Short mmCIF file of C-alpha atoms in Angstrom, two decimals:
data_model
loop_
_atom_site.label_atom_id
_atom_site.label_comp_id
_atom_site.label_asym_id
_atom_site.label_seq_id
_atom_site.Cartn_x
_atom_site.Cartn_y
_atom_site.Cartn_z
CA MET A 21 89.95 72.66 -4.24
CA GLN A 22 92.99 71.14 -2.56
CA ALA A 23 91.07 70.77 0.73
CA GLN A 24 88.25 68.99 -1.12
CA SER A 25 90.80 66.64 -2.69
CA GLN A 26 92.30 65.83 0.73
CA ASN A 27 88.83 65.18 2.19
CA HIS A 28 88.08 62.85 -0.72
CA VAL A 29 91.30 60.90 -0.07
CA GLN A 30 90.43 60.54 3.62
CA LYS A 31 86.93 59.32 2.85
CA SER A 32 88.07 56.84 0.21
CA ARG A 33 91.00 55.47 2.23
CA HIS A 34 90.37 52.08 3.76
CA THR A 35 92.24 51.73 7.02
CA ARG A 36 93.61 48.28 7.84
CA THR A 37 93.63 47.49 11.57
CA ILE A 38 96.05 45.00 13.15
CA ALA A 39 96.20 43.84 16.77
CA ILE A 40 99.60 42.53 17.93
CA THR A 41 98.89 40.29 20.89
CA GLY A 42 100.33 37.43 22.93
CA GLY A 43 99.34 34.90 25.54
CA LYS A 44 101.95 36.08 28.05
CA GLY A 45 104.48 38.82 28.65
CA GLY A 46 108.09 38.50 27.55
CA VAL A 47 107.43 37.19 24.03
CA GLY A 48 108.59 40.42 22.37
CA LYS A 49 105.11 41.61 21.42
CA THR A 50 105.87 45.33 21.78
CA THR A 51 109.17 45.01 19.89
CA VAL A 52 107.32 43.31 17.03
CA ALA A 53 104.55 45.94 17.00
CA LEU A 54 106.97 48.89 16.96
CA ASN A 55 109.40 47.56 14.34
CA LEU A 56 106.59 46.30 12.14
CA ALA A 57 104.92 49.74 12.29
CA ILE A 58 108.17 51.46 11.29
CA ALA A 59 108.77 48.96 8.46
CA LEU A 60 105.29 49.67 7.06
CA SER A 61 105.93 53.43 7.37
CA GLU A 62 109.14 53.10 5.40
CA ARG A 63 107.17 51.37 2.65
CA GLY A 64 105.18 54.58 2.12
CA GLN A 65 102.18 53.88 4.34
CA LYS A 66 100.74 56.28 6.89
CA VAL A 67 100.78 54.25 10.10
CA LEU A 68 99.36 54.91 13.56
CA LEU A 69 100.60 52.81 16.50
CA LEU A 70 98.31 52.74 19.53
CA ASP A 71 99.83 51.55 22.79
CA GLY A 72 97.00 49.54 24.29
CA ASP A 73 98.91 47.75 27.05
CA THR A 74 97.17 49.03 30.17
CA ASP A 75 99.73 47.51 32.54
CA LEU A 76 103.08 48.05 30.79
CA ALA A 77 102.60 50.92 28.36
CA ASN A 78 106.17 51.14 27.08
CA VAL A 79 106.12 51.70 23.30
CA SER A 80 107.12 55.35 23.72
CA ILE A 81 110.01 54.36 26.00
CA MET A 82 111.35 52.01 23.33
CA VAL A 83 111.84 54.99 21.00
CA GLY A 84 113.45 57.05 23.76
CA ALA A 85 110.43 59.30 24.37
CA TYR A 86 108.70 60.03 27.68
CA PRO A 87 105.34 61.64 26.89
CA GLU A 88 103.82 64.21 29.19
CA ARG A 89 100.33 63.33 27.96
CA THR A 90 98.67 60.03 27.12
CA LEU A 91 95.24 58.82 26.12
CA ALA A 92 94.32 58.96 29.80
CA ASP A 93 94.57 62.78 29.63
CA VAL A 94 92.20 62.79 26.66
CA VAL A 95 89.67 60.69 28.56
CA ALA A 96 89.96 63.01 31.56
CA GLY A 97 89.29 66.02 29.30
CA ARG A 98 92.67 67.66 29.89
CA CYS A 99 93.61 67.76 26.19
CA ALA A 100 92.44 66.80 22.72
CA LEU A 101 93.32 63.49 21.10
CA GLN A 102 95.48 65.18 18.48
CA ASP A 103 97.60 66.67 21.29
CA VAL A 104 98.90 63.27 22.43
CA VAL A 105 99.94 61.96 19.00
CA MET A 106 103.72 61.67 18.82
CA LYS A 107 105.75 61.56 15.62
CA THR A 108 108.73 59.23 15.68
CA TYR A 109 110.98 57.30 13.28
CA SER A 110 110.10 57.23 9.57
CA GLY A 111 107.00 59.38 10.09
CA LEU A 112 105.31 56.83 12.36
CA HIS A 113 102.61 58.33 14.58
CA LEU A 114 102.25 56.97 18.10
CA ILE A 115 99.51 57.33 20.74
CA PRO A 116 100.77 56.54 24.27
CA GLY A 117 97.83 54.66 25.72
CA ALA A 118 98.43 53.55 29.31
CA SER A 119 95.26 53.24 31.37
CA GLY A 120 93.36 55.58 29.08
CA VAL A 121 92.43 52.73 26.79
CA GLU A 122 90.58 50.89 29.53
CA ALA A 123 89.09 54.15 30.78
CA CYS A 124 87.36 54.58 27.41
CA MET A 125 85.38 51.42 28.09
CA ASP A 126 84.38 52.53 31.58
CA LEU A 127 83.01 55.94 30.57
CA SER A 128 79.30 56.45 30.16
CA GLU A 129 77.99 56.53 26.61
CA ARG A 130 77.70 60.33 26.57
CA ASP A 131 81.16 60.95 28.05
CA SER A 132 82.93 58.46 25.78
CA LEU A 133 81.25 59.68 22.61
CA ALA A 134 83.53 62.70 22.16
CA VAL A 135 86.70 60.64 22.65
CA LEU A 136 85.57 57.88 20.33
CA ARG A 137 84.41 60.35 17.69
CA ALA A 138 87.85 61.97 17.76
CA LEU A 139 89.52 58.56 17.45
CA HIS A 140 87.22 57.69 14.55
CA LYS A 141 88.25 60.83 12.66
CA LEU A 142 91.91 60.23 13.48
CA GLU A 143 92.15 56.58 12.46
CA HIS A 144 90.78 57.23 8.98
CA ARG A 145 93.74 59.47 8.21
CA TYR A 146 95.98 56.39 8.17
CA ASP A 147 96.51 53.42 5.91
CA THR A 148 97.24 51.10 8.84
CA VAL A 149 96.47 51.25 12.56
CA ILE A 150 98.47 48.84 14.72
CA VAL A 151 97.41 48.20 18.30
CA ASP A 152 99.89 46.80 20.81
CA THR A 153 97.46 44.99 23.09
CA ALA A 154 97.81 43.87 26.67
CA SER A 155 99.09 40.31 27.05
CA GLY A 156 96.99 37.51 28.43
CA LEU A 157 93.26 37.31 29.01
CA GLN A 158 92.47 40.87 30.13
CA SER A 159 89.06 42.04 28.95
CA ILE A 160 90.39 45.18 27.26
CA GLY A 161 92.94 43.13 25.31
CA LEU A 162 90.19 40.80 24.08
CA HIS A 163 88.16 43.83 22.99
CA MET A 164 91.10 45.15 20.98
CA ILE A 165 91.54 41.83 19.21
CA ALA A 166 87.83 41.79 18.36
CA ALA A 167 88.02 45.37 17.04
CA ALA A 168 90.96 44.72 14.70
CA GLU A 169 90.78 43.33 11.19
CA LEU A 170 93.64 40.91 11.85
CA ALA A 171 94.99 39.51 15.13
CA CYS A 172 98.71 38.67 15.05
CA LEU A 173 99.56 36.25 17.84
CA VAL A 174 103.24 36.43 18.86
CA VAL A 175 104.64 33.17 20.26
CA THR A 176 108.12 31.85 21.03
CA PRO A 177 109.50 28.30 21.17
CA ASP A 178 109.10 28.47 24.96
CA PRO A 179 106.42 25.89 25.99
CA ALA A 180 104.92 28.39 28.47
CA SER A 181 104.41 30.87 25.63
CA LEU A 182 102.58 28.27 23.56
CA THR A 183 100.44 27.15 26.51
CA ASP A 184 99.34 30.70 27.30
CA ALA A 185 98.73 31.52 23.64
CA PHE A 186 96.53 28.42 23.38
CA SER A 187 94.56 29.59 26.43
CA LEU A 188 94.00 32.92 24.67
CA LEU A 189 92.71 31.12 21.59
CA LYS A 190 90.30 29.10 23.72
CA VAL A 191 88.86 32.27 25.29
CA LEU A 192 88.50 33.95 21.88
CA LYS A 193 86.78 30.86 20.50
CA ARG A 194 84.36 30.71 23.43
CA ARG A 195 83.53 34.40 23.01
CA GLY A 196 82.53 33.87 19.40
CA TYR A 197 85.64 35.16 17.60
CA ARG A 198 85.46 33.75 14.07
CA ARG A 199 88.29 35.34 12.09
CA THR A 200 91.56 33.50 11.45
CA PRO A 201 94.42 34.68 13.70
CA GLY A 202 97.88 34.98 12.24
CA VAL A 203 100.92 33.63 14.08
CA ILE A 204 104.39 35.21 14.27
CA VAL A 205 107.11 33.00 15.77
CA ASN A 206 109.59 35.23 17.60
CA MET A 207 113.04 34.37 19.03
CA ALA A 208 113.43 31.34 16.76
CA GLN A 209 116.82 29.76 16.13
CA GLY A 210 116.10 29.36 12.44
CA ALA A 211 113.47 28.77 9.78
CA SER A 212 113.12 25.05 10.51
CA GLN A 213 112.52 25.60 14.23
CA ALA A 214 110.02 28.39 13.52
CA ARG A 215 108.06 26.17 11.13
CA SER A 216 108.14 23.31 13.63
CA VAL A 217 106.83 25.56 16.42
CA PHE A 218 103.99 26.82 14.24
CA GLN A 219 103.04 23.36 13.00
CA ARG A 220 102.93 22.02 16.55
CA PHE A 221 100.85 24.99 17.74
CA ASN A 222 98.54 24.93 14.71
CA GLY A 223 98.12 21.17 15.06
CA ALA A 224 96.93 21.58 18.66
CA SER A 225 94.52 24.31 17.57
CA GLN A 226 93.10 22.14 14.79
CA ARG A 227 92.68 19.08 17.04
CA HIS A 228 91.19 20.75 20.10
CA LEU A 229 89.54 23.90 18.73
CA GLN A 230 88.88 22.92 15.09
CA TRP A 231 90.61 26.18 14.17
CA SER A 232 93.32 26.52 11.51
CA LEU A 233 95.77 29.42 11.95
CA SER A 234 97.81 31.42 9.43
CA TYR A 235 101.60 31.50 9.48
CA LEU A 236 102.75 35.08 8.97
CA GLY A 237 106.46 34.54 9.44
CA ALA A 238 109.27 34.33 11.97
CA LEU A 239 111.90 36.51 13.63
CA TRP A 240 115.29 35.22 14.71
CA ARG A 241 116.87 35.60 18.10
CA ASP A 242 119.95 37.81 17.78
CA GLU A 243 122.06 40.15 19.85
CA THR A 244 121.34 43.20 17.67
CA LEU A 245 117.63 43.01 18.45
CA ARG A 246 118.25 42.66 22.18
CA GLN A 247 120.69 45.56 22.20
CA SER A 248 118.24 47.77 20.29
CA VAL A 249 115.79 47.53 23.19
CA LEU A 250 118.48 48.62 25.63
CA ASP A 251 119.54 51.47 23.33
CA GLN A 252 115.92 52.55 22.78
CA THR A 253 116.56 52.48 19.02
CA PRO A 254 114.42 50.12 16.88
CA VAL A 255 116.35 47.82 14.53
CA THR A 256 114.26 49.00 11.57
CA VAL A 257 116.15 52.32 11.58
CA LEU A 258 119.41 50.45 10.89
CA PRO A 259 120.69 50.10 7.31
CA ALA A 260 118.48 47.92 5.13
CA SER A 261 121.35 45.45 4.74
CA ASP A 262 121.31 44.62 8.46
CA PRO A 263 119.79 41.14 8.98
CA SER A 264 117.70 42.26 11.99
CA CYS A 265 116.26 45.14 10.00
CA ARG A 266 115.68 43.04 6.89
CA GLN A 267 113.61 40.41 8.70
CA PHE A 268 111.01 43.01 9.78
CA HIS A 269 110.74 44.32 6.21
CA SER A 270 110.16 40.74 5.04
CA LEU A 271 107.48 40.34 7.71
CA ALA A 272 105.84 43.61 6.63
CA GLU A 273 105.71 42.38 3.05
CA MET A 274 104.11 39.08 4.08
CA LEU A 275 101.62 40.96 6.23
CA ASN A 276 100.60 43.18 3.30
CA VAL A 277 100.06 40.12 1.13
CA HIS A 278 97.95 38.48 3.84
CA LEU A 279 95.85 41.62 4.42
CA GLY A 280 95.25 41.90 0.67
CA ARG A 281 93.45 38.55 0.78
CA LEU A 282 91.09 39.57 3.59
CA PRO A 283 87.75 41.25 2.96
CA PRO A 284 87.89 44.86 4.26
CA ARG A 285 86.02 45.71 7.44
CA LYS A 286 83.69 48.68 7.25
CA ALA A 287 83.86 49.57 10.95
CA GLY A 288 87.07 50.72 12.60
CA ILE A 289 88.37 50.50 16.17
CA ALA A 290 86.42 53.53 17.41
CA ALA A 291 83.13 52.16 16.02
CA TYR A 292 83.70 48.85 17.78
CA TRP A 293 84.48 50.55 21.10
CA TYR A 294 81.40 52.69 20.78
CA ARG A 295 79.18 49.63 20.35
CA ALA A 296 80.94 47.90 23.25
CA ALA A 297 80.49 50.96 25.48
CA ARG A 298 76.77 51.00 24.69
CA ARG A 299 76.45 47.35 25.69
CA ALA A 300 78.45 47.74 28.91
CA PRO A 301 75.77 49.45 31.09
CA ALA A 302 73.52 46.42 30.70
CA THR A 303 76.19 44.22 32.25
CA SER A 304 78.53 45.41 34.97
CA LYS A 305 79.44 49.05 34.45
CA GLU A 306 76.27 50.64 35.84
CA ALA A 307 74.94 47.61 37.69
CA ARG A 308 75.70 48.83 41.21
CA SER A 309 75.40 46.30 44.01
CA PRO A 310 74.01 47.51 47.38
CA ALA A 311 76.58 45.35 49.14
CA PHE A 312 79.38 47.31 47.52
CA GLY A 313 77.91 50.80 47.86
CA GLN A 314 78.65 52.78 44.70
CA LYS A 315 81.29 50.34 43.41
CA THR A 316 80.92 47.59 40.86
CA ALA A 317 81.89 44.04 41.73
CA ARG A 318 85.04 44.43 39.61
CA GLU A 319 86.06 47.65 41.40
CA HIS A 320 85.40 46.10 44.79
CA CYS A 321 87.50 43.02 43.94
CA GLN A 322 90.34 45.20 42.68
CA ASP A 323 90.33 47.12 45.98
CA LEU A 324 90.41 43.85 47.92
CA ILE A 325 93.32 42.57 45.80
CA THR A 326 95.26 45.76 46.56
CA GLN A 327 94.63 45.30 50.30
CA PHE A 328 95.60 41.64 50.00
CA GLU A 329 98.92 42.53 48.34
CA ARG A 330 99.70 45.08 51.05
CA ALA A 331 98.91 42.61 53.84
CA LEU A 332 101.23 39.96 52.37
CA ALA A 333 103.97 42.54 51.76
CA ALA A 334 103.75 43.66 55.40
CA ALA A 335 104.45 40.11 56.64
CA PRO A 336 106.71 38.47 54.01
CA ASP A 337 108.00 35.82 56.44
CA ASP A 338 104.61 34.73 57.78
CA VAL A 339 104.28 31.36 56.05
CA MET A 340 101.01 30.45 57.80
CA LEU A 341 99.41 33.70 56.59
CA ARG A 342 100.26 32.87 52.99
CA TYR A 343 99.14 29.26 53.51
CA GLU A 344 95.73 30.20 54.91
CA ALA A 345 95.14 33.01 52.42
CA PHE A 346 95.93 31.07 49.26
CA THR A 347 94.26 27.87 50.48
CA ARG A 348 91.00 29.76 50.99
CA LEU A 349 91.32 31.53 47.63
CA LEU A 350 91.87 28.26 45.79
CA ALA A 351 88.99 26.63 47.68
CA LEU A 352 86.79 29.55 46.59
CA LEU A 353 87.97 29.16 42.99
CA GLY A 354 87.22 25.43 43.03
CA SER A 355 83.83 25.64 44.74
CA ASN A 356 82.06 25.61 41.35
CA PRO A 357 84.65 24.29 38.88
CA ASP A 358 84.06 24.76 35.16
CA ALA A 359 86.09 25.28 31.99
CA ASP A 360 87.05 28.80 33.12
CA THR A 361 88.42 27.39 36.38
CA VAL A 362 90.65 24.99 34.47
CA GLU A 363 91.88 27.84 32.27
CA ILE A 364 92.66 30.08 35.25
CA ILE A 365 94.65 27.32 36.95
CA GLN A 366 96.55 26.45 33.76
CA THR A 367 97.47 30.09 33.14
CA SER A 368 98.53 30.63 36.75
CA LEU A 369 100.75 27.55 36.79
CA ALA A 370 102.39 28.55 33.52
CA ALA A 371 103.09 32.07 34.85
CA MET A 372 105.09 30.84 37.86
CA ASP A 373 108.88 30.90 37.69
CA TRP A 374 109.55 27.29 38.68
CA GLN A 375 113.28 27.65 37.97
CA GLN A 376 113.65 29.60 41.20
CA LEU A 377 112.84 26.44 43.17
CA SER A 378 115.53 24.00 44.22
CA ALA A 379 115.82 20.74 42.31
CA SER A 380 114.26 18.76 45.17
CA ASP A 381 111.31 21.18 45.46
CA ARG A 382 110.70 20.97 41.71
CA ALA A 383 110.80 17.18 41.92
CA ASN A 384 108.26 17.20 44.78
CA MET A 385 105.99 19.55 42.85
CA ALA A 386 106.21 17.40 39.71
CA LEU A 387 105.39 14.28 41.76
CA HIS A 388 102.36 16.00 43.30
CA LEU A 389 101.10 17.09 39.86
CA ARG A 390 101.45 13.50 38.60
CA HIS A 391 99.39 12.23 41.55
CA LEU A 392 96.80 14.94 40.88
CA ALA A 393 96.70 13.97 37.19
CA ASP A 394 96.04 10.34 38.17
CA GLU A 395 93.11 11.48 40.35
CA LEU A 396 91.64 13.69 37.61
CA ALA A 397 92.01 11.16 34.79
CA PRO A 398 92.94 7.71 36.13
CA GLU A 399 94.73 5.31 33.81
CA PRO A 400 92.54 2.39 32.61
CA PRO A 401 93.09 -0.97 34.37
CA ALA A 402 96.19 -2.86 33.31
CA GLU A 403 94.26 -5.62 31.56
CA GLN A 404 92.67 -2.99 29.28
CA VAL A 405 96.00 -1.46 28.29
CA PRO A 406 97.50 -3.13 25.22
CA SER A 407 101.05 -4.28 25.85
CA GLU A 408 103.66 -4.92 23.19
CA SER A 409 105.27 -7.57 25.35
CA ARG A 410 102.03 -9.51 25.76
CA GLY A 411 100.92 -11.61 22.80
CA ALA A 412 97.37 -11.77 21.51
CA PRO A 413 95.15 -14.29 23.36
CA ASP A 414 94.95 -16.67 20.37
CA GLU A 415 98.62 -16.43 19.41
CA PRO A 416 100.21 -19.99 19.32
CA LEU A 417 103.23 -20.54 21.55
CA TYR A 418 106.09 -22.99 20.92
CA ASP A 419 106.44 -25.60 23.72
CA ARG A 420 110.16 -26.19 24.37
CA VAL A 421 109.42 -28.65 27.20
CA ILE A 422 107.77 -31.11 24.79
CA PHE A 423 109.65 -30.55 21.54
CA GLY A 424 113.03 -29.22 22.71
CA GLU A 425 114.82 -26.31 21.08
CA GLN A 426 113.45 -25.07 17.77
CA GLU A 427 116.77 -25.78 16.00
CA LYS A 428 116.39 -29.46 16.90
CA LEU A 429 112.89 -29.54 15.42
CA VAL A 430 114.11 -27.89 12.19
CA ARG A 431 116.87 -30.53 11.79
CA ALA A 432 114.37 -33.35 12.47
CA LEU A 433 112.02 -31.99 9.84
CA GLN A 434 114.83 -31.81 7.30
CA GLN A 435 115.85 -35.46 8.02
CA LYS A 436 112.27 -36.80 8.24
CA PRO A 437 111.69 -39.94 6.09
CA ALA A 438 109.31 -39.37 3.22
CA ASP A 439 106.84 -42.02 4.48
CA MET A 440 106.61 -40.48 7.99
CA SER A 441 103.77 -38.03 8.68
CA LEU A 442 104.37 -34.76 10.55
CA GLU A 443 102.12 -35.95 13.39
CA GLU A 444 104.23 -39.09 13.86
CA LEU A 445 107.40 -37.02 13.88
CA LEU A 446 106.07 -34.65 16.58
CA GLN A 447 104.89 -37.59 18.70
CA GLY A 448 108.35 -39.14 18.40
CA LEU A 449 109.97 -35.91 19.61
CA ALA A 450 107.50 -35.83 22.52
CA GLY A 451 108.40 -39.41 23.50
CA LYS A 452 105.11 -40.96 22.24
CA ASP A 453 104.15 -43.30 19.47
CA SER A 454 100.98 -43.65 17.43
CA THR A 455 99.59 -46.38 19.71
CA ASP A 456 99.26 -43.90 22.57
CA ARG A 457 96.33 -42.16 20.89
#
């Protein structure tokens, strides 16, 4: 009877799915995902945190754990999914993802079915599943956002963070994403700055994408939060009176309120991945090109990138090698420019650490970009540009040569005889009389 009751609870439970994402690394996305998951756990929810960052899978490290098995072992058939689930603070369950998340998408339909079926059974044991996605525009990260019920976009006041987050929104919009993303402003100096950052970001989204965003809340920059990362101890395990801990509980409360207003999704993360895996063979996964042997175009490009990195690393001082290589790559990128090309260039420029350049080099780069901007979108001719200093064409001008200073004219008007007309007075000031007409 008890087993039947537990099965009924699992079937009736509606799992809420949240994707914590960001346009670039370094915005504190993983810190937000982990502390938010713990805060929800402490509120009595059963929470599963899936580390979906395929490049920097580090959620487990932030709680001081170094797992021997990850989702990649499940995909390879070395263990069951339940074997990789870790239990950490406040009863939070964690799945170390690493490259196993992406591997799920690359498996054939038959091979991935067992893994996805296991994930489907697992996720419905929880009230909330939080996915810490990869940053940026990686395909797997976009899939995770599409699979989740709510996407929480983490931004900071840093202009580069906002630029990259906007690029992510543009890609989601172009791919047909229709739900409303939520925004969390991290590393803010205070409530007023956080609101200002969101309003500026939301305003740009409304103007250029016709897309209104939801403000979920903000997190302040403080030393306690930074030290918690170094200590591998989340701030949400500190006493509830601690300001750093309290702000995540406030965020969790706002998130629950926001989720309560959303219509529940019937399909979970596993169901989405299963549909995506079924669509993949028709595109690139099984479309083998004779020119690449048994490799896909993506696999072949990744191999070439690895060789490219090794070649540059072997000759770090060869300036001409770097010049020729990157010039040809950029020429290839610009051979058929489109909206994607613009987005790639914008993201690449924002990712560069310009502060490492000397002041003169930064000035030269800025000057070049201004010249390039003038070529891409030239300013209209000067005569078409309205100028505050230039009067309207029909605006009357006072002629000091003829009438003298304006003060003199005012005095003359005040002393003008009653029988003298204004025209006669002006002619007198100009040295004429009525007979000159």
